Structure formats: C-alpha cells, structure tokens
C-alpha cells in the first residue's frame, strides 16, 4: 500500500533550522536515506518555504476564482512537502512517520490507486 507522509513545518522546526541548518538537514536526510535503504521510499518532494510565498486560488460557486497571497490554511503549521512510502499497511506508515527525528507534524494519507 502507498501512503503520503505530508510534512508540516512548525514553529519549533523553523527555529531549529535557523539555529543549525546543516545539522538539521543531516538529521532529516538521514531519516529519508533510511526509508530509501529499507525500500520504503517511493517518491516525494520538499517545498521551497523560505523565499517565495505561496498563493491560494479558491473557486467560487459562480465559476470565478479568488486569488490570495499566503497558504490555504493559516496557523503555526505550514505545508513543507511530502513523501510517498510503499508499506504493508497503515500501521507501518504510522511507524515511519513517528520515526521522523525532527519536530514537524506528519499527516498520513492513503494514496488512491486506480482500478
């Protein structure tokens, strides 16, 4: 089964990145490398979250679009990226998410597989 591990940056993760970017990156990449070495990593991408602000497009019932600067959902947690893992079940996906050594929030979502 494939699951998306959706990564949300937090105030704490941003503080740690600013304090020691190289150390933080080594810790994070070590986790990703472990997923890959175990044959569990099927893909993923990090989002550029420091230099270019996101924009949000919402479609109205009348077919018009409204564009606003900023993320779709505001708050402490901001979307940072995602990984696709290929695992036996939801429990294994949860275990992998809980093994992330850095203080992001991880949302686990099953990938819809076509028939």
PDB file of N, CA and C in Angstrom:
ATOM      1  N   UNK A   1       0.839  -1.177   0.000  1.00  0.00           N
ATOM      2  CA  UNK A   1       0.000   0.000   0.000  1.00  0.00           C
ATOM      3  C   UNK A   1       0.881   1.236   0.000  1.00  0.00           C
ATOM      4  N   UNK A   2       0.422   2.248  -0.706  1.00  0.00           N
ATOM      5  CA  UNK A   2       1.162   3.507  -0.714  1.00  0.00           C
ATOM      6  C   UNK A   2       0.437   4.550   0.131  1.00  0.00           C
ATOM      7  N   UNK A   3       1.247   5.294   0.873  1.00  0.00           N
ATOM      8  CA  UNK A   3       0.737   6.373   1.713  1.00  0.00           C
ATOM      9  C   UNK A   3       1.563   7.620   1.469  1.00  0.00           C
ATOM     10  N   UNK A   4       0.916   8.762   1.569  1.00  0.00           N
ATOM     11  CA  UNK A   4       1.629  10.039   1.556  1.00  0.00           C
ATOM     12  C   UNK A   4       1.903  10.416   3.003  1.00  0.00           C
ATOM     13  N   UNK A   5       3.145  10.745   3.297  1.00  0.00           N
ATOM     14  CA  UNK A   5       3.506  11.335   4.578  1.00  0.00           C
ATOM     15  C   UNK A   5       3.637  12.824   4.300  1.00  0.00           C
ATOM     16  N   UNK A   6       2.615  13.575   4.663  1.00  0.00           N
ATOM     17  CA  UNK A   6       2.557  15.001   4.360  1.00  0.00           C
ATOM     18  C   UNK A   6       3.205  15.745   5.529  1.00  0.00           C
ATOM     19  N   UNK A   7       4.251  16.509   5.215  1.00  0.00           N
ATOM     20  CA  UNK A   7       5.073  17.150   6.232  1.00  0.00           C
ATOM     21  C   UNK A   7       4.643  18.608   6.415  1.00  0.00           C
ATOM     22  N   UNK A   8       4.385  18.976   7.667  1.00  0.00           N
ATOM     23  CA  UNK A   8       4.043  20.354   8.011  1.00  0.00           C
ATOM     24  C   UNK A   8       5.131  20.918   8.915  1.00  0.00           C
ATOM     25  N   UNK A   9       5.742  22.013   8.475  1.00  0.00           N
ATOM     26  CA  UNK A   9       6.712  22.691   9.327  1.00  0.00           C
ATOM     27  C   UNK A   9       5.988  23.296  10.515  1.00  0.00           C
ATOM     28  N   UNK A  10       6.691  23.415  11.624  1.00  0.00           N
ATOM     29  CA  UNK A  10       6.143  24.015  12.841  1.00  0.00           C
ATOM     30  C   UNK A  10       7.064  25.154  13.281  1.00  0.00           C
ATOM     31  N   UNK A  11       6.608  25.942  14.233  1.00  0.00           N
ATOM     32  CA  UNK A  11       7.473  26.993  14.765  1.00  0.00           C
ATOM     33  C   UNK A  11       8.776  26.393  15.288  1.00  0.00           C
ATOM     34  N   UNK A  12       8.690  25.250  15.974  1.00  0.00           N
ATOM     35  CA  UNK A  12       9.889  24.612  16.533  1.00  0.00           C
ATOM     36  C   UNK A  12      10.828  24.132  15.430  1.00  0.00           C
ATOM     37  N   UNK A  13      10.299  23.527  14.384  1.00  0.00           N
ATOM     38  CA  UNK A  13      11.184  23.059  13.308  1.00  0.00           C
ATOM     39  C   UNK A  13      11.849  24.243  12.613  1.00  0.00           C
ATOM     40  N   UNK A  14      11.118  25.342  12.432  1.00  0.00           N
ATOM     41  CA  UNK A  14      11.724  26.525  11.813  1.00  0.00           C
ATOM     42  C   UNK A  14      12.809  27.118  12.707  1.00  0.00           C
ATOM     43  N   UNK A  15      12.599  27.118  14.026  1.00  0.00           N
ATOM     44  CA  UNK A  15      13.645  27.600  14.957  1.00  0.00           C
ATOM     45  C   UNK A  15      14.903  26.743  14.853  1.00  0.00           C
ATOM     46  N   UNK A  16      14.719  25.422  14.808  1.00  0.00           N
ATOM     47  CA  UNK A  16      15.876  24.519  14.721  1.00  0.00           C
ATOM     48  C   UNK A  16      16.609  24.676  13.395  1.00  0.00           C
ATOM     49  N   UNK A  17      15.879  24.890  12.327  1.00  0.00           N
ATOM     50  CA  UNK A  17      16.512  25.109  11.021  1.00  0.00           C
ATOM     51  C   UNK A  17      17.350  26.381  11.062  1.00  0.00           C
ATOM     52  N   UNK A  18      16.812  27.435  11.618  1.00  0.00           N
ATOM     53  CA  UNK A  18      17.548  28.705  11.683  1.00  0.00           C
ATOM     54  C   UNK A  18      18.766  28.601  12.583  1.00  0.00           C
ATOM     55  N   UNK A  19      18.695  27.814  13.642  1.00  0.00           N
ATOM     56  CA  UNK A  19      19.810  27.683  14.580  1.00  0.00           C
ATOM     57  C   UNK A  19      20.958  26.860  14.003  1.00  0.00           C
ATOM     58  N   UNK A  20      20.647  25.801  13.233  1.00  0.00           N
ATOM     59  CA  UNK A  20      21.688  24.914  12.690  1.00  0.00           C
ATOM     60  C   UNK A  20      21.163  24.213  11.449  1.00  0.00           C
ATOM     61  N   UNK A  21      21.138  24.940  10.342  1.00  0.00           N
ATOM     62  CA  UNK A  21      20.590  24.414   9.093  1.00  0.00           C
ATOM     63  C   UNK A  21      21.300  23.135   8.642  1.00  0.00           C
ATOM     64  N   UNK A  22      22.623  23.112   8.703  1.00  0.00           N
ATOM     65  CA  UNK A  22      23.385  21.946   8.233  1.00  0.00           C
ATOM     66  C   UNK A  22      23.092  20.717   9.105  1.00  0.00           C
ATOM     67  N   UNK A  23      23.077  20.891  10.415  1.00  0.00           N
ATOM     68  CA  UNK A  23      22.785  19.781  11.317  1.00  0.00           C
ATOM     69  C   UNK A  23      21.373  19.264  11.135  1.00  0.00           C
ATOM     70  N   UNK A  24      20.441  20.179  10.988  1.00  0.00           N
ATOM     71  CA  UNK A  24      19.047  19.812  10.779  1.00  0.00           C
ATOM     72  C   UNK A  24      18.907  19.021   9.486  1.00  0.00           C
ATOM     73  N   UNK A  25      19.554  19.488   8.445  1.00  0.00           N
ATOM     74  CA  UNK A  25      19.483  18.815   7.145  1.00  0.00           C
ATOM     75  C   UNK A  25      20.068  17.403   7.211  1.00  0.00           C
ATOM     76  N   UNK A  26      21.195  17.245   7.926  1.00  0.00           N
ATOM     77  CA  UNK A  26      21.790  15.910   8.071  1.00  0.00           C
ATOM     78  C   UNK A  26      20.822  14.953   8.770  1.00  0.00           C
ATOM     79  N   UNK A  27      20.184  15.438   9.832  1.00  0.00           N
ATOM     80  CA  UNK A  27      19.242  14.616  10.585  1.00  0.00           C
ATOM     81  C   UNK A  27      18.057  14.204   9.707  1.00  0.00           C
ATOM     82  N   UNK A  28      17.510  15.159   8.990  1.00  0.00           N
ATOM     83  CA  UNK A  28      16.360  14.918   8.119  1.00  0.00           C
ATOM     84  C   UNK A  28      16.726  13.994   6.965  1.00  0.00           C
ATOM     85  N   UNK A  29      17.859  14.267   6.325  1.00  0.00           N
ATOM     86  CA  UNK A  29      18.280  13.434   5.196  1.00  0.00           C
ATOM     87  C   UNK A  29      18.655  12.026   5.639  1.00  0.00           C
ATOM     88  N   UNK A  30      19.140  11.891   6.880  1.00  0.00           N
ATOM     89  CA  UNK A  30      19.410  10.554   7.406  1.00  0.00           C
ATOM     90  C   UNK A  30      18.132   9.729   7.496  1.00  0.00           C
ATOM     91  N   UNK A  31      17.046  10.373   7.925  1.00  0.00           N
ATOM     92  CA  UNK A  31      15.757   9.697   8.000  1.00  0.00           C
ATOM     93  C   UNK A  31      15.287   9.283   6.603  1.00  0.00           C
ATOM     94  N   UNK A  32      15.391  10.200   5.648  1.00  0.00           N
ATOM     95  CA  UNK A  32      14.980   9.897   4.273  1.00  0.00           C
ATOM     96  C   UNK A  32      15.838   8.769   3.703  1.00  0.00           C
ATOM     97  N   UNK A  33      17.157   8.838   3.958  1.00  0.00           N
ATOM     98  CA  UNK A  33      18.056   7.783   3.492  1.00  0.00           C
ATOM     99  C   UNK A  33      17.701   6.425   4.070  1.00  0.00           C
ATOM    100  N   UNK A  34      17.268   6.410   5.342  1.00  0.00           N
ATOM    101  CA  UNK A  34      16.844   5.155   5.963  1.00  0.00           C
ATOM    102  C   UNK A  34      15.602   4.586   5.300  1.00  0.00           C
ATOM    103  N   UNK A  35      14.660   5.452   4.944  1.00  0.00           N
ATOM    104  CA  UNK A  35      13.465   4.997   4.217  1.00  0.00           C
ATOM    105  C   UNK A  35      13.852   4.398   2.871  1.00  0.00           C
ATOM    106  N   UNK A  36      14.755   5.080   2.175  1.00  0.00           N
ATOM    107  CA  UNK A  36      15.187   4.604   0.860  1.00  0.00           C
ATOM    108  C   UNK A  36      15.936   3.274   0.983  1.00  0.00           C
ATOM    109  N   UNK A  37      16.846   3.181   1.951  1.00  0.00           N
ATOM    110  CA  UNK A  37      17.626   1.960   2.134  1.00  0.00           C
ATOM    111  C   UNK A  37      16.735   0.766   2.472  1.00  0.00           C
ATOM    112  N   UNK A  38      15.638   1.020   3.164  1.00  0.00           N
ATOM    113  CA  UNK A  38      14.705  -0.049   3.528  1.00  0.00           C
ATOM    114  C   UNK A  38      13.742  -0.390   2.389  1.00  0.00           C
ATOM    115  N   UNK A  39      13.858   0.327   1.260  1.00  0.00           N
ATOM    116  CA  UNK A  39      12.977   0.070   0.125  1.00  0.00           C
ATOM    117  C   UNK A  39      11.567   0.594   0.322  1.00  0.00           C
ATOM    118  N   UNK A  40      11.393   1.544   1.240  1.00  0.00           N
ATOM    119  CA  UNK A  40      10.058   2.067   1.550  1.00  0.00           C
ATOM    120  C   UNK A  40       9.741   3.379   0.848  1.00  0.00           C
ATOM    121  N   UNK A  41      10.757   4.100   0.398  1.00  0.00           N
ATOM    122  CA  UNK A  41      10.550   5.420  -0.207  1.00  0.00           C
ATOM    123  C   UNK A  41      10.198   5.270  -1.681  1.00  0.00           C
ATOM    124  N   UNK A  42       9.015   5.753  -2.062  1.00  0.00           N
ATOM    125  CA  UNK A  42       8.562   5.665  -3.447  1.00  0.00           C
ATOM    126  C   UNK A  42       8.613   7.011  -4.152  1.00  0.00           C
ATOM    127  N   UNK A  43       8.847   8.094  -3.410  1.00  0.00           N
ATOM    128  CA  UNK A  43       8.917   9.414  -4.023  1.00  0.00           C
ATOM    129  C   UNK A  43       8.687  10.498  -2.997  1.00  0.00           C
ATOM    130  N   UNK A  44       8.658  11.723  -3.474  1.00  0.00           N
ATOM    131  CA  UNK A  44       8.380  12.841  -2.601  1.00  0.00           C
ATOM    132  C   UNK A  44       9.111  14.094  -3.018  1.00  0.00           C
ATOM    133  N   UNK A  45       8.723  15.183  -2.423  1.00  0.00           N
ATOM    134  CA  UNK A  45       9.338  16.470  -2.708  1.00  0.00           C
ATOM    135  C   UNK A  45       9.194  17.377  -1.502  1.00  0.00           C
ATOM    136  N   UNK A  46      10.184  18.222  -1.327  1.00  0.00           N
ATOM    137  CA  UNK A  46      10.097  19.287  -0.342  1.00  0.00           C
ATOM    138  C   UNK A  46       9.640  20.542  -1.074  1.00  0.00           C
ATOM    139  N   UNK A  47       8.922  21.376  -0.384  1.00  0.00           N
ATOM    140  CA  UNK A  47       8.503  22.644  -0.962  1.00  0.00           C
ATOM    141  C   UNK A  47       9.471  23.734  -0.540  1.00  0.00           C
ATOM    142  N   UNK A  48       9.690  24.696  -1.400  1.00  0.00           N
ATOM    143  CA  UNK A  48      10.530  25.843  -1.072  1.00  0.00           C
ATOM    144  C   UNK A  48       9.677  26.742  -0.188  1.00  0.00           C
ATOM    145  N   UNK A  49      10.071  26.892   1.055  1.00  0.00           N
ATOM    146  CA  UNK A  49       9.222  27.602   2.011  1.00  0.00           C
ATOM    147  C   UNK A  49       9.848  28.867   2.572  1.00  0.00           C
ATOM    148  N   UNK A  50      11.045  29.230   2.119  1.00  0.00           N
ATOM    149  CA  UNK A  50      11.718  30.385   2.714  1.00  0.00           C
ATOM    150  C   UNK A  50      11.698  31.648   1.869  1.00  0.00           C
ATOM    151  N   UNK A  51      11.746  31.517   0.550  1.00  0.00           N
ATOM    152  CA  UNK A  51      11.960  32.697  -0.289  1.00  0.00           C
ATOM    153  C   UNK A  51      10.752  33.141  -1.099  1.00  0.00           C
ATOM    154  N   UNK A  52       9.875  32.221  -1.439  1.00  0.00           N
ATOM    155  CA  UNK A  52       8.718  32.560  -2.261  1.00  0.00           C
ATOM    156  C   UNK A  52       7.447  32.196  -1.508  1.00  0.00           C
ATOM    157  N   UNK A  53       6.602  33.171  -1.290  1.00  0.00           N
ATOM    158  CA  UNK A  53       5.363  32.936  -0.541  1.00  0.00           C
ATOM    159  C   UNK A  53       4.374  32.146  -1.395  1.00  0.00           C
ATOM    160  N   UNK A  54       3.572  31.297  -0.763  1.00  0.00           N
ATOM    161  CA  UNK A  54       2.545  30.582  -1.517  1.00  0.00           C
ATOM    162  C   UNK A  54       1.390  31.511  -1.881  1.00  0.00           C
ATOM    163  N   UNK A  55       0.592  31.075  -2.817  1.00  0.00           N
ATOM    164  CA  UNK A  55      -0.652  31.757  -3.177  1.00  0.00           C
ATOM    165  C   UNK A  55      -1.754  30.709  -3.142  1.00  0.00           C
ATOM    166  N   UNK A  56      -2.977  31.157  -2.918  1.00  0.00           N
ATOM    167  CA  UNK A  56      -4.113  30.254  -2.850  1.00  0.00           C
ATOM    168  C   UNK A  56      -5.170  30.709  -3.851  1.00  0.00           C
ATOM    169  N   UNK A  57      -5.699  29.763  -4.617  1.00  0.00           N
ATOM    170  CA  UNK A  57      -6.774  30.036  -5.569  1.00  0.00           C
ATOM    171  C   UNK A  57      -8.002  29.273  -5.095  1.00  0.00           C
ATOM    172  N   UNK A  58      -9.080  29.997  -4.880  1.00  0.00           N
ATOM    173  CA  UNK A  58     -10.344  29.375  -4.491  1.00  0.00           C
ATOM    174  C   UNK A  58     -11.371  29.640  -5.586  1.00  0.00           C
ATOM    175  N   UNK A  59     -12.069  28.586  -5.969  1.00  0.00           N
ATOM    176  CA  UNK A  59     -13.111  28.721  -6.984  1.00  0.00           C
ATOM    177  C   UNK A  59     -14.442  28.967  -6.298  1.00  0.00           C
ATOM    178  N   UNK A  60     -15.143  29.966  -6.769  1.00  0.00           N
ATOM    179  CA  UNK A  60     -16.451  30.302  -6.219  1.00  0.00           C
ATOM    180  C   UNK A  60     -17.534  29.526  -6.958  1.00  0.00           C
ATOM    181  N   UNK A  61     -18.719  29.472  -6.386  1.00  0.00           N
ATOM    182  CA  UNK A  61     -19.842  28.743  -6.980  1.00  0.00           C
ATOM    183  C   UNK A  61     -20.211  29.291  -8.352  1.00  0.00           C
ATOM    184  N   UNK A  62     -19.964  30.604  -8.581  1.00  0.00           N
ATOM    185  CA  UNK A  62     -20.325  31.203  -9.866  1.00  0.00           C
ATOM    186  C   UNK A  62     -19.247  31.005 -10.935  1.00  0.00           C
ATOM    187  N   UNK A  63     -18.199  30.232 -10.600  1.00  0.00           N
ATOM    188  CA  UNK A  63     -17.149  29.946 -11.574  1.00  0.00           C
ATOM    189  C   UNK A  63     -15.990  30.909 -11.562  1.00  0.00           C
ATOM    190  N   UNK A  64     -16.074  31.962 -10.784  1.00  0.00           N
ATOM    191  CA  UNK A  64     -14.947  32.896 -10.693  1.00  0.00           C
ATOM    192  C   UNK A  64     -13.904  32.343  -9.727  1.00  0.00           C
ATOM    193  N   UNK A  65     -12.708  32.867  -9.843  1.00  0.00           N
ATOM    194  CA  UNK A  65     -11.620  32.467  -8.963  1.00  0.00           C
ATOM    195  C   UNK A  65     -11.172  33.646  -8.125  1.00  0.00           C
ATOM    196  N   UNK A  66     -10.825  33.347  -6.885  1.00  0.00           N
ATOM    197  CA  UNK A  66     -10.303  34.353  -5.977  1.00  0.00           C
ATOM    198  C   UNK A  66      -8.886  33.940  -5.612  1.00  0.00           C
ATOM    199  N   UNK A  67      -7.938  34.848  -5.837  1.00  0.00           N
ATOM    200  CA  UNK A  67      -6.531  34.571  -5.540  1.00  0.00           C
ATOM    201  C   UNK A  67      -6.119  35.391  -4.332  1.00  0.00           C
ATOM    202  N   UNK A  68      -5.507  34.720  -3.364  1.00  0.00           N
ATOM    203  CA  UNK A  68      -4.973  35.420  -2.197  1.00  0.00           C
ATOM    204  C   UNK A  68      -3.527  35.001  -1.994  1.00  0.00           C
ATOM    205  N   UNK A  69      -2.719  35.901  -1.458  1.00  0.00           N
ATOM    206  CA  UNK A  69      -1.350  35.564  -1.104  1.00  0.00           C
ATOM    207  C   UNK A  69      -1.362  34.806   0.203  1.00  0.00           C
ATOM    208  N   UNK A  70      -0.573  33.777   0.275  1.00  0.00           N
ATOM    209  CA  UNK A  70      -0.459  33.005   1.504  1.00  0.00           C
ATOM    210  C   UNK A  70      -1.009  31.605   1.352  1.00  0.00           C
ATOM    211  N   UNK A  71      -0.790  30.791   2.394  1.00  0.00           N
ATOM    212  CA  UNK A  71      -1.258  29.402   2.351  1.00  0.00           C
ATOM    213  C   UNK A  71      -2.777  29.310   2.470  1.00  0.00           C
ATOM    214  N   UNK A  72      -3.309  28.177   2.070  1.00  0.00           N
ATOM    215  CA  UNK A  72      -4.752  27.958   2.151  1.00  0.00           C
ATOM    216  C   UNK A  72      -5.226  27.941   3.595  1.00  0.00           C
ATOM    217  N   UNK A  73      -4.396  27.433   4.474  1.00  0.00           N
ATOM    218  CA  UNK A  73      -4.739  27.353   5.890  1.00  0.00           C
ATOM    219  C   UNK A  73      -3.645  28.056   6.680  1.00  0.00           C
ATOM    220  N   UNK A  74      -4.022  29.024   7.466  1.00  0.00           N
ATOM    221  CA  UNK A  74      -3.041  29.768   8.237  1.00  0.00           C
ATOM    222  C   UNK A  74      -2.886  29.157   9.630  1.00  0.00           C
ATOM    223  N   UNK A  75      -1.787  29.445  10.251  1.00  0.00           N
ATOM    224  CA  UNK A  75      -1.520  28.938  11.594  1.00  0.00           C
ATOM    225  C   UNK A  75      -0.055  28.593  11.733  1.00  0.00           C
ATOM    226  N   UNK A  76       0.281  27.966  12.842  1.00  0.00           N
ATOM    227  CA  UNK A  76       1.674  27.613  13.109  1.00  0.00           C
ATOM    228  C   UNK A  76       2.210  26.624  12.086  1.00  0.00           C
ATOM    229  N   UNK A  77       1.415  25.643  11.713  1.00  0.00           N
ATOM    230  CA  UNK A  77       1.881  24.594  10.816  1.00  0.00           C
ATOM    231  C   UNK A  77       1.669  24.998   9.363  1.00  0.00           C
ATOM    232  N   UNK A  78       2.737  24.871   8.569  1.00  0.00           N
ATOM    233  CA  UNK A  78       2.664  25.186   7.151  1.00  0.00           C
ATOM    234  C   UNK A  78       3.188  24.003   6.344  1.00  0.00           C
ATOM    235  N   UNK A  79       2.563  23.763   5.213  1.00  0.00           N
ATOM    236  CA  UNK A  79       2.937  22.640   4.362  1.00  0.00           C
ATOM    237  C   UNK A  79       4.386  22.775   3.924  1.00  0.00           C
ATOM    238  N   UNK A  80       5.163  21.717   4.155  1.00  0.00           N
ATOM    239  CA  UNK A  80       6.576  21.742   3.803  1.00  0.00           C
ATOM    240  C   UNK A  80       6.949  20.762   2.708  1.00  0.00           C
ATOM    241  N   UNK A  81       6.132  19.745   2.482  1.00  0.00           N
ATOM    242  CA  UNK A  81       6.442  18.758   1.454  1.00  0.00           C
ATOM    243  C   UNK A  81       5.735  17.449   1.749  1.00  0.00           C
ATOM    244  N   UNK A  82       6.155  16.391   1.059  1.00  0.00           N
ATOM    245  CA  UNK A  82       5.535  15.086   1.249  1.00  0.00           C
ATOM    246  C   UNK A  82       6.470  14.007   0.764  1.00  0.00           C
ATOM    247  N   UNK A  83       6.247  12.822   1.273  1.00  0.00           N
ATOM    248  CA  UNK A  83       6.948  11.623   0.823  1.00  0.00           C
ATOM    249  C   UNK A  83       5.903  10.574   0.538  1.00  0.00           C
ATOM    250  N   UNK A  84       6.155   9.765  -0.452  1.00  0.00           N
ATOM    251  CA  UNK A  84       5.301   8.631  -0.742  1.00  0.00           C
ATOM    252  C   UNK A  84       6.060   7.393  -0.271  1.00  0.00           C
ATOM    253  N   UNK A  85       5.416   6.614   0.583  1.00  0.00           N
ATOM    254  CA  UNK A  85       6.038   5.387   1.062  1.00  0.00           C
ATOM    255  C   UNK A  85       5.202   4.199   0.617  1.00  0.00           C
ATOM    256  N   UNK A  86       5.883   3.093   0.361  1.00  0.00           N
ATOM    257  CA  UNK A  86       5.228   1.853  -0.045  1.00  0.00           C
ATOM    258  C   UNK A  86       5.420   0.875   1.102  1.00  0.00           C
ATOM    259  N   UNK A  87       4.340   0.606   1.826  1.00  0.00           N
ATOM    260  CA  UNK A  87       4.415  -0.173   3.056  1.00  0.00           C
ATOM    261  C   UNK A  87       3.327  -1.240   3.077  1.00  0.00           C
ATOM    262  N   UNK A  88       3.391  -2.108   4.073  1.00  0.00           N
ATOM    263  CA  UNK A  88       2.417  -3.192   4.181  1.00  0.00           C
ATOM    264  C   UNK A  88       1.026  -2.682   4.544  1.00  0.00           C
ATOM    265  N   UNK A  89       0.968  -1.666   5.433  1.00  0.00           N
ATOM    266  CA  UNK A  89      -0.326  -1.212   5.911  1.00  0.00           C
ATOM    267  C   UNK A  89      -0.198   0.152   6.585  1.00  0.00           C
ATOM    268  N   UNK A  90      -1.331   0.660   7.062  1.00  0.00           N
ATOM    269  CA  UNK A  90      -1.382   1.972   7.718  1.00  0.00           C
ATOM    270  C   UNK A  90      -0.489   2.009   8.953  1.00  0.00           C
ATOM    271  N   UNK A  91      -0.462   0.925   9.696  1.00  0.00           N
ATOM    272  CA  UNK A  91       0.362   0.884  10.907  1.00  0.00           C
ATOM    273  C   UNK A  91       1.834   1.103  10.590  1.00  0.00           C
ATOM    274  N   UNK A  92       2.312   0.506   9.510  1.00  0.00           N
ATOM    275  CA  UNK A  92       3.710   0.707   9.133  1.00  0.00           C
ATOM    276  C   UNK A  92       3.954   2.151   8.706  1.00  0.00           C
ATOM    277  N   UNK A  93       2.994   2.741   8.002  1.00  0.00           N
ATOM    278  CA  UNK A  93       3.120   4.152   7.622  1.00  0.00           C
ATOM    279  C   UNK A  93       3.197   5.027   8.875  1.00  0.00           C
ATOM    280  N   UNK A  94       2.378   4.729   9.867  1.00  0.00           N
ATOM    281  CA  UNK A  94       2.413   5.472  11.132  1.00  0.00           C
ATOM    282  C   UNK A  94       3.768   5.320  11.820  1.00  0.00           C
ATOM    283  N   UNK A  95       4.312   4.118  11.827  1.00  0.00           N
ATOM    284  CA  UNK A  95       5.621   3.887  12.440  1.00  0.00           C
ATOM    285  C   UNK A  95       6.697   4.717  11.755  1.00  0.00           C
ATOM    286  N   UNK A  96       6.670   4.756  10.433  1.00  0.00           N
ATOM    287  CA  UNK A  96       7.662   5.545   9.703  1.00  0.00           C
ATOM    288  C   UNK A  96       7.514   7.027  10.025  1.00  0.00           C
ATOM    289  N   UNK A  97       6.274   7.503  10.079  1.00  0.00           N
ATOM    290  CA  UNK A  97       6.039   8.910  10.409  1.00  0.00           C
ATOM    291  C   UNK A  97       6.532   9.228  11.815  1.00  0.00           C
ATOM    292  N   UNK A  98       6.296   8.330  12.753  1.00  0.00           N
ATOM    293  CA  UNK A  98       6.725   8.562  14.133  1.00  0.00           C
ATOM    294  C   UNK A  98       8.246   8.510  14.283  1.00  0.00           C
ATOM    295  N   UNK A  99       8.933   7.923  13.309  1.00  0.00           N
ATOM    296  CA  UNK A  99      10.393   7.842  13.390  1.00  0.00           C
ATOM    297  C   UNK A  99      11.090   9.100  12.876  1.00  0.00           C
ATOM    298  N   UNK A 100      10.342  10.049  12.328  1.00  0.00           N
ATOM    299  CA  UNK A 100      10.937  11.307  11.878  1.00  0.00           C
ATOM    300  C   UNK A 100      11.607  11.984  13.072  1.00  0.00           C
ATOM    301  N   UNK A 101      12.924  12.249  13.001  1.00  0.00           N
ATOM    302  CA  UNK A 101      13.637  12.767  14.163  1.00  0.00           C
ATOM    303  C   UNK A 101      13.507  14.266  14.377  1.00  0.00           C
ATOM    304  N   UNK A 102      12.846  14.957  13.479  1.00  0.00           N
ATOM    305  CA  UNK A 102      12.720  16.409  13.579  1.00  0.00           C
ATOM    306  C   UNK A 102      11.285  16.768  13.953  1.00  0.00           C
ATOM    307  N   UNK A 103      11.056  17.992  14.475  1.00  0.00           N
ATOM    308  CA  UNK A 103       9.750  18.320  15.070  1.00  0.00           C
ATOM    309  C   UNK A 103       8.665  18.814  14.111  1.00  0.00           C
ATOM    310  N   UNK A 104       8.555  18.207  12.951  1.00  0.00           N
ATOM    311  CA  UNK A 104       7.442  18.544  12.068  1.00  0.00           C
ATOM    312  C   UNK A 104       6.212  17.729  12.458  1.00  0.00           C
ATOM    313  N   UNK A 105       5.073  18.155  11.962  1.00  0.00           N
ATOM    314  CA  UNK A 105       3.841  17.381  12.068  1.00  0.00           C
ATOM    315  C   UNK A 105       3.726  16.573  10.785  1.00  0.00           C
ATOM    316  N   UNK A 106       3.329  15.313  10.894  1.00  0.00           N
ATOM    317  CA  UNK A 106       3.201  14.445   9.718  1.00  0.00           C
ATOM    318  C   UNK A 106       1.768  13.936   9.642  1.00  0.00           C
ATOM    319  N   UNK A 107       1.128  14.215   8.520  1.00  0.00           N
ATOM    320  CA  UNK A 107      -0.208  13.684   8.262  1.00  0.00           C
ATOM    321  C   UNK A 107      -0.057  12.486   7.338  1.00  0.00           C
ATOM    322  N   UNK A 108      -0.711  11.379   7.668  1.00  0.00           N
ATOM    323  CA  UNK A 108      -0.610  10.161   6.871  1.00  0.00           C
ATOM    324  C   UNK A 108      -1.897  10.025   6.068  1.00  0.00           C
ATOM    325  N   UNK A 109      -1.740   9.919   4.741  1.00  0.00           N
ATOM    326  CA  UNK A 109      -2.898   9.794   3.857  1.00  0.00           C
ATOM    327  C   UNK A 109      -2.696   8.629   2.902  1.00  0.00           C
ATOM    328  N   UNK A 110      -3.668   7.738   2.762  1.00  0.00           N
ATOM    329  CA  UNK A 110      -3.542   6.656   1.780  1.00  0.00           C
ATOM    330  C   UNK A 110      -3.615   7.229   0.365  1.00  0.00           C
ATOM    331  N   UNK A 111      -2.834   6.644  -0.511  1.00  0.00           N
ATOM    332  CA  UNK A 111      -2.845   7.037  -1.920  1.00  0.00           C
ATOM    333  C   UNK A 111      -3.950   6.230  -2.627  1.00  0.00           C
ATOM    334  N   UNK A 112      -4.812   6.928  -3.350  1.00  0.00           N
ATOM    335  CA  UNK A 112      -5.869   6.276  -4.109  1.00  0.00           C
ATOM    336  C   UNK A 112      -5.235   5.611  -5.314  1.00  0.00           C
ATOM    337  N   UNK A 113      -5.364   4.303  -5.382  1.00  0.00           N
ATOM    338  CA  UNK A 113      -4.787   3.574  -6.504  1.00  0.00           C
ATOM    339  C   UNK A 113      -5.896   3.237  -7.501  1.00  0.00           C
ATOM    340  N   UNK A 114      -5.634   3.503  -8.767  1.00  0.00           N
ATOM    341  CA  UNK A 114      -6.629   3.270  -9.810  1.00  0.00           C
ATOM    342  C   UNK A 114      -6.908   1.794  -9.973  1.00  0.00           C
ATOM    343  N   UNK A 115      -8.118   1.492 -10.369  1.00  0.00           N
ATOM    344  CA  UNK A 115      -8.527   0.080 -10.592  1.00  0.00           C
ATOM    345  C   UNK A 115      -7.933  -0.442 -11.863  1.00  0.00           C
TER     346      UNK A 115
END
